[in-house]
Amino acid sequence: MSSSRPLRLALFGSGRIGQVHARNLAADPDIELVLIADPFIDAARALASQTGARAVQDPEEVFAAQDLDGVIIGSPTNTHVDLMTRAAERGLAVLCEKPIDLDLDTVLACRDRVKNATAPIMLGFNRRFDPGFAAVNARVEAGEIGPLEQLTIISRDPAPAPRGYLETSGGIFRDMTIHDLDMARFFVPDIVEVTAVGANQFSDDIRELGDYDSVVVTLRGRGGELISITNSRHCSYGYDQRLEAFGPEGMLEARNLTPTAVRKHDASGTELQDPIMNFFLERYAEAYRLELQAFAQAIRSGTTPSPGFADGLAALVLADAAVESAQNGKTVTVEQIW
Amino acid sequence: MSSSRPLRLALFGSGRIGQVHARNLAADPDIELVLIADPFIDAARALASQTGARAVQDPEEVFAAQDLDGVIIGSPTNTHVDLMTRAAERGLAVLCEKPIDLDLDTVLACRDRVKNATAPIMLGFNRRFDPGFAAVNARVEAGEIGPLEQLTIISRDPAPAPRGYLETSGGIFRDMTIHDLDMARFFVPDIVEVTAVGANQFSDDIRELGDYDSVVVTLRGRGGELISITNSRHCSYGYDQRLEAFGPEGMLEARNLTPTAVRKHDASGTELQDPIMNFFLERYAEAYRLELQAFAQAIRSGTTPSPGFADGLAALVLADAAVESAQNGKTVTVEQIW
Amino acid sequence: MSSSRPLRLALFGSGRIGQVHARNLAADPDIELVLIADPFIDAARALASQTGARAVQDPEEVFAAQDLDGVIIGSPTNTHVDLMTRAAERGLAVLCEKPIDLDLDTVLACRDRVKNATAPIMLGFNRRFDPGFAAVNARVEAGEIGPLEQLTIISRDPAPAPRGYLETSGGIFRDMTIHDLDMARFFVPDIVEVTAVGANQFSDDIRELGDYDSVVVTLRGRGGELISITNSRHCSYGYDQRLEAFGPEGMLEARNLTPTAVRKHDASGTELQDPIMNFFLERYAEAYRLELQAFAQAIRSGTTPSPGFADGLAALVLADAAVESAQNGKTVTVEQIW
Amino acid sequence: MSSSRPLRLALFGSGRIGQVHARNLAADPDIELVLIADPFIDAARALASQTGARAVQDPEEVFAAQDLDGVIIGSPTNTHVDLMTRAAERGLAVLCEKPIDLDLDTVLACRDRVKNATAPIMLGFNRRFDPGFAAVNARVEAGEIGPLEQLTIISRDPAPAPRGYLETSGGIFRDMTIHDLDMARFFVPDIVEVTAVGANQFSDDIRELGDYDSVVVTLRGRGGELISITNSRHCSYGYDQRLEAFGPEGMLEARNLTPTAVRKHDASGTELQDPIMNFFLERYAEAYRLELQAFAQAIRSGTTPSPGFADGLAALVLADAAVESAQNGKTVTVEQIW
């Protein structure tokens, strides 16, 4: 594909994540956001007016549009498989927010239908594009610490989502830990065992839903790598997002981000930094921008994007294994179906 | 002025700093970069083609343009006074890179000609817009450390400019320290004394030009505040840009910036951060963006921008005092002519 | 007991740990180190000559000594139970290095014999006395972060012990993790579940011994607290000893220690600290001193020391559970026998 | 001198600094503190009873004692010259607290009388023995950053001394800055110019005494090195003691010390460290211990100690120059009389 004209993209969904993508698309001179589709047409129109796109209510209008290069799926989870399948069948590139679906069989069925897709399918595991995590990953790949032996991921949300969201979220492993499972696979693609422990520490809502508000997951990679994930659904000091990669020659850690490098010193203590970023869209603002660039690059070059469909499938397999392990108190061996 | 249409701006200069402004203007949906003027018309054209502007060779074409709201002066220093004066006389808002001029009498004469300007005149002391320095300033203003007593500014360039640039730079105090003198005035506008010491530590070029490559300047504010500025024309670890504000109730410091929050630990030591940003356009990228927003805001609201002409004048007065102090080994009392 | 005369203590063992205790005892004006017993009498004599003690070969000479207040057992593990039992039966206070024994039944039998001891029995889990860990523990106890929800312990040795030591060490869980299990119990005394995963990442020696060189252990406290322990038998950047305590109102972390607060900045990066301390005796030097003071204080005041016999037993029970969990891939429920 | 017997030392002064030395001497098995002399005999007795020394009221008893190797002078400043002179004339080694005297002529006269002393004379500039400052100094000497170009010293006391002390202190330059002047000379022994600026920012007492509570001093070394010293007589966050050494190949900084490496993270911010040490005896506890070792080593080896008499003289010359510079608003050229 020539780079002589901007890419023409459509967006499904004008909610929180759709707005992030729409604004990033609008600021990129090499991409034209043509259509925004949302059953809530008012929301689509509001976003369209800010970004020079046209709002449509019916997804069919997207699939009928001429000269479209690809779609970004930021609509609710239960629409992902249908929209992805139809887009792929029309030869459109797809960037789909995670998860593909909460049900493994549905994802497997979807896989069969998109396996002959000619255009790239990319999964929205945005954290792979975070400059800090990406830098650690690249430096590990470059051999800076020798072969990876241990990976410690700490990931805490500022506060639980509303109960309505939690009820359809698929549970902490499929909704929240899934990002960390993908981060684990960013470093160690080949995971063979999952051991998970869950607890109810503070949220009655979550307890009533039969879910955990706090979990620790241990993964084993095929090469014997040990990965530890610690999650909590709340965190008073912001959106705690850190990791440490350990190998025989050293350790690389990605720390939390603060808005400035200002430090305060007073009678109560020294080196106090600003609070860390509290909101995922702010914390991962740069990651969302870079993710979009990677998607555009995959379309233009015709290469397979990363993370792709198989990564979305793999993360769900690991999340399901974590559910099983936590419930049964057993380590679960993972069958590598991706 | 209504915000119903984008601001229409022209840019003088398509060199390094002009390119920064042009790209920031192009990315702002509320601003239209109409014209780029440069005697080197090829450079102007190249930049114009990337930013949707029209390139012109003759400044007159800018002043003849219809519906222009303001100009950004990023051309060589010796053109600043002429372009600023003519723009102001035509009722155009002006954002002028520092310094106004290297000669105090020229600046004073310019002041007389622009004193009745109806549109805002803003000086490009971009560091006031750096999020870290601005946060410290705002927190000091808010009383977080009590009345400011001491301000320590450390500012080192990665490497000396080429000899050709140095020859016309006006010397370290007027070219480099001037930024720190303005930063001092950002915290303590009313400076009454300047004491400067200079040295030749590493650059034969600079020595031959009769200039210093390394200086320490002490300022006294009217309220007894003591400000210490340390400069070097080289710095192996990047663009060292830090400050500390000290008061009876605490100290606030703005540290250097690194591209990520990654830390390395190995046998040679721990907590190694990435190198700090090495280039002023990268280090102050956000400051340049915010400066432009402040300029646009001043035009739209018709308010006096900060820093303004008087700040450009004041910084030059302090730089001249530093030259005199360093040469004579005496503290110089500053006459407040701004 | 009056504090009018120094405590009179004897030391079993003049090896590495014995030397630490002997020097700390010699530097404490309120304690008199009377005897050092070691079958390797030359070693005992060398140490005795530096510390003003008398060297003896036969433990009987210790038990026959007059006016002794207590003993410190720093001899090999397989002598602990016998020496502790005999000392307790003679009314001597005991500070015994961990572990009490590697065999649970032996420890339980020992418990029966010392349960009526009149003098204090203290276990040498020195890390509880580390000023950093102790400060975090005290601040958690004081409610600074609310009820503890998650505890993350990272503990890595600089290098594996020699094969000869490893062969009799009882394996990584009973030899190395046991310190972290006790640290977990320092924060959450009542552990109800152990889940452990082990790997062989770098040491052929350890693999051949049927042991792991790298483990991750998850504990659950009775209150639902989740504790994660990450261990490695090697660490290129020193003796990695950190923990993080997380609660609803904040997080407290204890970082590694470096000999000075010097930082290096150069072209390769910034904020490089000195290497962290590499050797457990250096890293925990202050902890060993404070442990000894706590022991002396327990003797003088007649109070029960902490950690005590039950803590030594509990750590072994947890280590045994970790062995079982890692071998069987199952979470092990812990019977609270301590 | 043989190391076969402990050094026998006497101490003048049982005040705050005398107590530090006495306790360090008592804990060193290779030194015997024989006598403590103080006109306040009760204080001397109290300290003597804790350290195994004998208390005397009259200094003559010290000079009459047999087998003494040296004295430590921790009595008031106005006794230093007399005690030092008499000790030197009797062949005793001397460790004298700073300053030798507040009057330059008195110091010069003293120099004439001790110039033929056979035993070492050492000055108590304890900060040279601080592990952090000493490490930076050693690494600069080893060439780690290339030739030193700039040294930035920030030194702030927690709070002003009582008015009674201030009245006889000799003023901020001779009482407080003198430590930093010596620190400057630790890095750049050959200082050729002093430029000082003083201010009255908060203390009416200090203003009434005609002294400054806040100063900035710039020194120039013979090699063109620039040294900046910032002092304040108060500091809300503790005893602020830092320095940065800058050269063409990098920068080394010594940061403040905190009692532990614990960090707090909560809604108000992250990475909050404990307050820095607030009291000079606590902050420089290790420095005092190492200073004493260096003194003992100089006695045993018969080598010239560092810092020595000339360093005490030089610091006073620089302090006098700072007084003159601050009063006259001129850079003062220093005559190298040491």
Tab-separated table of C-alpha atoms in Angstrom, chain C:
chain	number	residue	atom	x	y	z
C	1	MET	CA	17.880	-9.739	87.597
C	2	SER	CA	19.855	-6.685	88.446
C	3	SER	CA	21.535	-4.688	85.748
C	4	SER	CA	24.314	-3.891	88.173
C	5	ARG	CA	26.631	-6.473	86.619
C	6	PRO	CA	27.155	-7.417	82.996
C	7	LEU	CA	25.341	-10.461	81.648
C	8	ARG	CA	27.596	-13.472	81.439
C	9	LEU	CA	27.145	-15.435	78.233
C	10	ALA	CA	28.745	-18.348	76.454
C	11	LEU	CA	28.902	-18.957	72.733
C	12	PHE	CA	28.729	-22.300	70.930
C	13	GLY	CA	30.455	-22.161	67.568
C	14	SER	CA	33.303	-19.984	66.333
C	15	GLY	CA	32.473	-20.078	62.640
C	16	ARG	CA	31.138	-17.250	60.536
C	17	ILE	CA	28.049	-16.538	62.573
C	18	GLY	CA	29.808	-17.186	65.841
C	19	GLN	CA	32.359	-14.542	64.969
C	20	VAL	CA	29.626	-11.982	64.350
C	21	HIS	CA	28.061	-12.641	67.720
C	22	ALA	CA	31.408	-12.710	69.508
C	23	ARG	CA	32.409	-9.296	68.171
C	24	ASN	CA	29.070	-7.761	68.977
C	25	LEU	CA	29.229	-9.214	72.467
C	26	ALA	CA	32.755	-7.874	72.965
C	27	ALA	CA	31.655	-4.359	71.978
C	28	ASP	CA	28.750	-4.308	74.416
C	29	PRO	CA	29.879	-3.030	77.833
C	30	ASP	CA	26.845	-4.609	79.502
C	31	ILE	CA	27.653	-8.133	78.360
C	32	GLU	CA	30.589	-10.326	79.181
C	33	LEU	CA	31.428	-13.118	76.793
C	34	VAL	CA	32.839	-15.697	79.134
C	35	LEU	CA	33.295	-18.850	77.084
C	36	ILE	CA	33.520	-19.879	73.461
C	37	ALA	CA	33.014	-23.576	72.854
C	38	ASP	CA	33.989	-25.304	69.637
C	39	PRO	CA	35.359	-28.792	68.896
C	40	PHE	CA	37.769	-26.974	66.550
C	41	ILE	CA	39.565	-25.551	69.513
C	42	ASP	CA	42.011	-23.511	67.448
C	43	ALA	CA	39.203	-21.514	65.938
C	44	ALA	CA	37.672	-21.007	69.352
C	45	ARG	CA	41.000	-19.853	70.727
C	46	ALA	CA	41.605	-17.390	67.923
C	47	LEU	CA	38.216	-15.840	68.461
C	48	ALA	CA	38.557	-15.914	72.226
C	49	SER	CA	41.834	-14.024	72.089
C	50	GLN	CA	40.156	-11.193	70.185
C	51	THR	CA	37.214	-10.950	72.494
C	52	GLY	CA	38.531	-11.584	75.949
C	53	ALA	CA	36.715	-14.903	76.318
C	54	ARG	CA	38.064	-18.324	77.239
C	55	ALA	CA	38.015	-21.094	74.652
C	56	VAL	CA	36.789	-24.562	75.514
C	57	GLN	CA	36.423	-27.673	73.420
C	58	ASP	CA	33.804	-29.586	75.331
C	59	PRO	CA	30.286	-28.193	75.702
C	60	GLU	CA	30.223	-29.703	79.147
C	61	GLU	CA	32.559	-26.980	80.306
C	62	VAL	CA	29.905	-24.455	79.386
C	63	PHE	CA	27.200	-26.250	81.269
C	64	ALA	CA	29.484	-26.606	84.261
C	65	ALA	CA	30.366	-22.905	84.365
C	66	GLN	CA	29.255	-20.796	87.300
C	67	ASP	CA	27.153	-17.693	87.130
C	68	LEU	CA	26.330	-18.043	83.468
C	69	ASP	CA	23.150	-16.240	82.329
C	70	GLY	CA	22.735	-17.688	78.894
C	71	VAL	CA	24.150	-19.235	75.758
C	72	ILE	CA	24.194	-18.387	72.098
C	73	ILE	CA	24.047	-21.395	69.818
C	74	GLY	CA	25.871	-20.724	66.573
C	75	SER	CA	27.173	-24.244	66.028
C	76	PRO	CA	26.042	-26.553	63.170
C	77	THR	CA	22.319	-27.228	62.824
C	78	ASN	CA	22.515	-30.829	63.964
C	79	THR	CA	23.768	-29.705	67.383
C	80	HIS	CA	21.028	-27.150	68.021
C	81	VAL	CA	18.413	-29.332	69.656
C	82	ASP	CA	20.817	-31.031	72.018
C	83	LEU	CA	22.505	-27.816	73.131
C	84	MET	CA	19.254	-25.934	73.443
C	85	THR	CA	17.661	-28.668	75.495
C	86	ARG	CA	20.562	-28.982	77.857
C	87	ALA	CA	20.877	-25.234	78.297
C	88	ALA	CA	17.167	-24.849	78.956
C	89	GLU	CA	17.219	-27.659	81.468
C	90	ARG	CA	19.977	-25.853	83.345
C	91	GLY	CA	17.954	-22.635	83.455
C	92	LEU	CA	20.145	-20.846	80.932
C	93	ALA	CA	18.667	-18.401	78.466
C	94	VAL	CA	19.131	-19.479	74.841
C	95	LEU	CA	19.573	-17.592	71.607
C	96	CYS	CA	19.619	-20.293	68.931
C	97	GLU	CA	20.425	-19.723	65.291
C	98	LYS	CA	17.785	-20.928	62.839
C	99	PRO	CA	16.697	-23.604	62.154
C	100	ILE	CA	15.987	-25.448	65.378
C	101	ASP	CA	16.348	-28.591	63.312
C	102	LEU	CA	15.514	-29.677	59.787
C	103	ASP	CA	13.244	-32.464	60.991
C	104	LEU	CA	9.827	-31.542	62.298
C	105	ASP	CA	9.501	-34.502	64.662
C	106	THR	CA	12.818	-33.668	66.243
C	107	VAL	CA	11.662	-30.112	66.778
C	108	LEU	CA	8.401	-31.268	68.291
C	109	ALA	CA	10.231	-33.587	70.643
C	110	CYS	CA	12.531	-30.738	71.610
C	111	ARG	CA	9.509	-28.569	72.288
C	112	ASP	CA	8.267	-31.047	74.828
C	113	ARG	CA	11.573	-30.979	76.639
C	114	VAL	CA	11.953	-27.201	76.787
C	115	LYS	CA	8.342	-26.294	77.401
C	116	ASN	CA	8.928	-25.798	81.112
C	117	ALA	CA	12.105	-23.784	80.630
C	118	THR	CA	12.306	-20.894	83.076
C	119	ALA	CA	14.738	-18.789	81.074
C	120	PRO	CA	13.960	-17.230	77.700
C	121	ILE	CA	14.477	-19.150	74.445
C	122	MET	CA	14.937	-16.941	71.408
C	123	LEU	CA	15.334	-17.891	67.747
C	124	GLY	CA	17.891	-16.139	65.553
C	125	PHE	CA	15.624	-14.796	62.839
C	126	ASN	CA	17.820	-11.744	62.636
C	127	ARG	CA	15.893	-10.034	59.839
C	128	ARG	CA	13.115	-9.070	62.227
C	129	PHE	CA	15.682	-6.710	63.753
C	130	ASP	CA	16.720	-5.079	60.487
C	131	PRO	CA	15.889	-1.387	61.001
C	132	GLY	CA	14.126	-1.120	57.634
C	133	PHE	CA	11.963	-4.225	57.956
C	134	ALA	CA	11.294	-3.457	61.617
C	135	ALA	CA	10.236	0.092	60.730
C	136	VAL	CA	7.807	-1.129	58.070
C	137	ASN	CA	6.424	-3.691	60.495
C	138	ALA	CA	5.988	-1.118	63.259
C	139	ARG	CA	4.317	1.346	60.902
C	140	VAL	CA	1.930	-1.335	59.644
C	141	GLU	CA	1.145	-2.260	63.244
C	142	ALA	CA	0.513	1.418	63.952
C	143	GLY	CA	-2.122	1.394	61.217
C	144	GLU	CA	-0.330	3.667	58.785
C	145	ILE	CA	-1.590	1.780	55.716
C	146	GLY	CA	-4.715	0.262	57.254
C	147	PRO	CA	-5.064	-3.514	57.614
C	148	LEU	CA	-2.358	-5.342	55.684
C	149	GLU	CA	-3.678	-6.880	52.473
C	150	GLN	CA	-0.614	-7.865	50.467
C	151	LEU	CA	3.009	-8.438	51.333
C	152	THR	CA	5.615	-8.839	48.614
C	153	ILE	CA	8.982	-10.226	49.692
C	154	ILE	CA	11.892	-10.435	47.278
C	155	SER	CA	14.937	-12.182	48.633
C	156	ARG	CA	17.881	-13.307	46.571
C	157	ASP	CA	21.262	-14.600	47.673
C	158	PRO	CA	24.359	-13.315	45.916
C	159	ALA	CA	25.459	-16.852	45.014
C	160	PRO	CA	24.654	-20.442	45.942
C	161	ALA	CA	26.435	-21.927	48.901
C	162	PRO	CA	29.061	-24.600	48.168
C	163	ARG	CA	27.726	-28.012	47.222
C	164	GLY	CA	28.837	-29.481	50.513
C	165	TYR	CA	26.672	-27.032	52.386
C	166	LEU	CA	23.751	-27.477	50.010
C	167	GLU	CA	23.746	-31.213	50.544
C	168	THR	CA	22.887	-30.873	54.208
C	169	SER	CA	20.941	-27.659	54.018
C	170	GLY	CA	17.502	-29.240	53.880
C	171	GLY	CA	16.775	-27.633	50.527
C	172	ILE	CA	15.962	-24.085	49.510
C	173	PHE	CA	12.654	-23.907	51.397
C	174	ARG	CA	14.085	-25.030	54.742
C	175	ASP	CA	17.415	-23.244	54.330
C	176	MET	CA	16.726	-19.971	52.523
C	177	THR	CA	12.988	-19.381	52.186
C	178	ILE	CA	12.609	-20.086	55.881
C	179	HIS	CA	13.851	-16.556	56.595
C	180	ASP	CA	11.150	-15.121	54.348
C	181	LEU	CA	8.526	-17.403	55.847
C	182	ASP	CA	9.435	-15.992	59.225
C	183	MET	CA	9.374	-12.467	57.785
C	184	ALA	CA	5.869	-13.217	56.482
C	185	ARG	CA	4.893	-14.366	59.981
C	186	PHE	CA	6.431	-11.207	61.440
C	187	PHE	CA	3.612	-9.378	59.618
C	188	VAL	CA	0.970	-12.130	59.519
C	189	PRO	CA	1.601	-14.662	62.302
C	190	ASP	CA	-1.337	-16.825	61.376
C	191	ILE	CA	-0.658	-18.446	57.988
C	192	VAL	CA	-3.270	-20.955	56.789
C	193	GLU	CA	-2.193	-21.945	53.269
C	194	VAL	CA	1.036	-22.414	51.354
C	195	THR	CA	1.377	-22.608	47.571
C	196	ALA	CA	4.873	-23.038	46.169
C	197	VAL	CA	6.413	-23.325	42.738
C	198	GLY	CA	10.056	-24.173	42.142
C	199	ALA	CA	12.358	-24.127	39.143
C	200	ASN	CA	15.869	-25.040	38.102
C	201	GLN	CA	17.261	-22.126	36.222
C	202	PHE	CA	21.018	-22.074	36.486
C	203	SER	CA	22.638	-24.485	38.941
C	204	ASP	CA	23.432	-28.048	37.881
C	205	ASP	CA	24.567	-28.797	41.425
C	206	ILE	CA	21.222	-27.867	42.847
C	207	ARG	CA	19.357	-29.759	40.142
C	208	GLU	CA	21.360	-32.884	40.845
C	209	LEU	CA	20.488	-32.602	44.531
C	210	GLY	CA	16.798	-32.627	43.602
C	211	ASP	CA	16.403	-29.103	44.901
C	212	TYR	CA	15.299	-25.832	43.233
C	213	ASP	CA	17.487	-22.770	42.671
C	214	SER	CA	14.532	-20.440	42.262
C	215	VAL	CA	11.106	-20.456	43.902
C	216	VAL	CA	7.944	-18.433	44.232
C	217	VAL	CA	5.774	-19.030	47.299
C	218	THR	CA	2.306	-17.650	47.973
C	219	LEU	CA	0.923	-17.640	51.501
C	220	ARG	CA	-2.552	-16.877	52.704
C	221	GLY	CA	-3.122	-15.466	56.185
C	222	ARG	CA	-6.157	-16.198	58.284
C	223	GLY	CA	-7.447	-12.702	57.575
C	224	GLY	CA	-7.199	-13.253	53.816
C	225	GLU	CA	-3.813	-11.560	53.516
C	226	LEU	CA	-1.840	-12.633	50.441
C	227	ILE	CA	1.922	-12.893	50.721
C	228	SER	CA	4.234	-13.446	47.797
C	229	ILE	CA	7.838	-14.574	48.248
C	230	THR	CA	10.305	-14.629	45.358
C	231	ASN	CA	13.669	-16.309	45.903
C	232	SER	CA	16.718	-16.953	43.825
C	233	ARG	CA	19.945	-18.607	44.857
C	234	HIS	CA	21.968	-16.092	42.840
C	235	CYS	CA	21.900	-12.352	42.227
C	236	SER	CA	24.506	-10.444	40.232
C	237	TYR	CA	23.829	-7.117	41.922
C	238	GLY	CA	24.226	-8.254	45.507
C	239	TYR	CA	22.121	-9.496	48.348
C	240	ASP	CA	18.645	-8.454	47.190
C	241	GLN	CA	16.497	-8.025	50.291
C	242	ARG	CA	13.314	-6.049	49.885
C	243	LEU	CA	9.694	-6.059	50.889
C	244	GLU	CA	6.520	-4.125	50.252
C	245	ALA	CA	3.529	-3.982	52.580
C	246	PHE	CA	0.291	-2.920	50.933
C	247	GLY	CA	-2.967	-1.846	52.566
C	248	PRO	CA	-6.015	0.207	51.744
C	249	GLU	CA	-4.351	3.460	52.771
C	250	GLY	CA	-0.929	3.103	51.254
C	251	MET	CA	2.179	1.048	50.689
C	252	LEU	CA	5.431	0.896	52.625
C	253	GLU	CA	8.522	-0.555	51.056
C	254	ALA	CA	11.949	-1.354	52.433
C	255	ARG	CA	14.563	-0.997	49.715
C	256	ASN	CA	18.035	-2.401	49.478
C	257	LEU	CA	20.919	-0.799	51.336
C	258	THR	CA	24.006	0.758	49.841
C	259	PRO	CA	27.117	1.764	51.784
C	260	THR	CA	26.739	5.478	50.978
C	261	ALA	CA	24.191	7.856	49.478
C	262	VAL	CA	26.501	8.683	46.560
C	263	ARG	CA	25.030	8.822	43.047
C	264	LYS	CA	26.875	8.853	39.743
C	265	HIS	CA	25.749	10.617	36.581
C	266	ASP	CA	27.512	10.147	33.287
C	267	ALA	CA	26.907	9.456	29.646
C	268	SER	CA	25.699	5.939	30.414
C	269	GLY	CA	22.924	7.083	32.737
C	270	THR	CA	22.039	8.911	35.911
C	271	GLU	CA	21.430	8.262	39.603
C	272	LEU	CA	23.656	5.186	39.677
C	273	GLN	CA	24.057	4.133	43.276
C	274	ASP	CA	26.819	2.070	44.750
C	275	PRO	CA	26.301	-1.694	44.547
C	276	ILE	CA	24.070	-2.955	47.285
C	277	MET	CA	25.623	-4.846	50.120
C	278	ASN	CA	26.660	-8.246	48.978
C	279	PHE	CA	27.124	-10.298	52.076
C	280	PHE	CA	24.557	-11.204	54.668
C	281	LEU	CA	26.796	-10.352	57.604
C	282	GLU	CA	27.359	-6.878	56.221
C	283	ARG	CA	23.756	-6.373	55.098
C	284	TYR	CA	22.370	-7.434	58.459
C	285	ALA	CA	25.184	-6.159	60.669
C	286	GLU	CA	22.861	-3.781	62.483
C	287	ALA	CA	20.189	-6.477	62.761
C	288	TYR	CA	22.618	-8.830	64.514
C	289	ARG	CA	23.525	-6.109	66.996
C	290	LEU	CA	19.904	-5.305	67.738
C	291	GLU	CA	18.998	-8.980	68.014
C	292	LEU	CA	21.621	-9.394	70.701
C	293	GLN	CA	20.283	-6.381	72.576
C	294	ALA	CA	16.782	-7.857	72.439
C	295	PHE	CA	18.116	-11.138	73.816
C	296	ALA	CA	19.908	-9.342	76.644
C	297	GLN	CA	16.794	-7.321	77.359
C	298	ALA	CA	14.666	-10.483	77.510
C	299	ILE	CA	17.069	-12.041	80.008
C	300	ARG	CA	17.183	-8.950	82.187
C	301	SER	CA	13.459	-8.355	82.150
C	302	GLY	CA	12.446	-12.002	82.275
C	303	THR	CA	10.038	-11.471	79.401
C	304	THR	CA	9.369	-13.857	76.543
C	305	PRO	CA	11.623	-13.033	73.646
C	306	SER	CA	10.402	-12.608	70.085
C	307	PRO	CA	10.964	-14.506	67.877
C	308	GLY	CA	10.747	-17.495	70.162
C	309	PHE	CA	10.714	-21.276	69.912
C	310	ALA	CA	7.226	-21.333	68.442
C	311	ASP	CA	8.386	-19.064	65.621
C	312	GLY	CA	11.190	-21.448	64.779
C	313	LEU	CA	8.706	-24.319	64.724
C	314	ALA	CA	6.192	-22.401	62.631
C	315	ALA	CA	8.738	-21.465	59.987
C	316	LEU	CA	9.715	-25.123	59.631
C	317	VAL	CA	6.075	-26.187	59.313
C	318	LEU	CA	5.629	-23.633	56.515
C	319	ALA	CA	8.837	-24.714	54.813
C	320	ASP	CA	7.706	-28.344	54.908
C	321	ALA	CA	4.373	-27.290	53.444
C	322	ALA	CA	6.188	-25.422	50.665
C	323	VAL	CA	8.179	-28.544	49.827
C	324	GLU	CA	4.990	-30.571	49.613
C	325	SER	CA	3.169	-27.919	47.568
C	326	ALA	CA	5.980	-27.530	45.055
C	327	GLN	CA	6.295	-31.297	44.599
C	328	ASN	CA	2.571	-31.978	44.220
C	329	GLY	CA	1.339	-28.824	42.493
C	330	LYS	CA	-1.261	-28.272	45.164
C	331	THR	CA	-2.006	-25.649	47.736
C	332	VAL	CA	-1.273	-27.083	51.182
C	333	THR	CA	-3.442	-26.200	54.148
C	334	VAL	CA	-1.331	-25.613	57.223
C	335	GLU	CA	-2.225	-27.155	60.538
C	336	GLN	CA	-1.441	-24.648	63.236
C	337	ILE	CA	0.671	-26.753	65.597
C	338	TRP	CA	2.764	-23.944	67.016
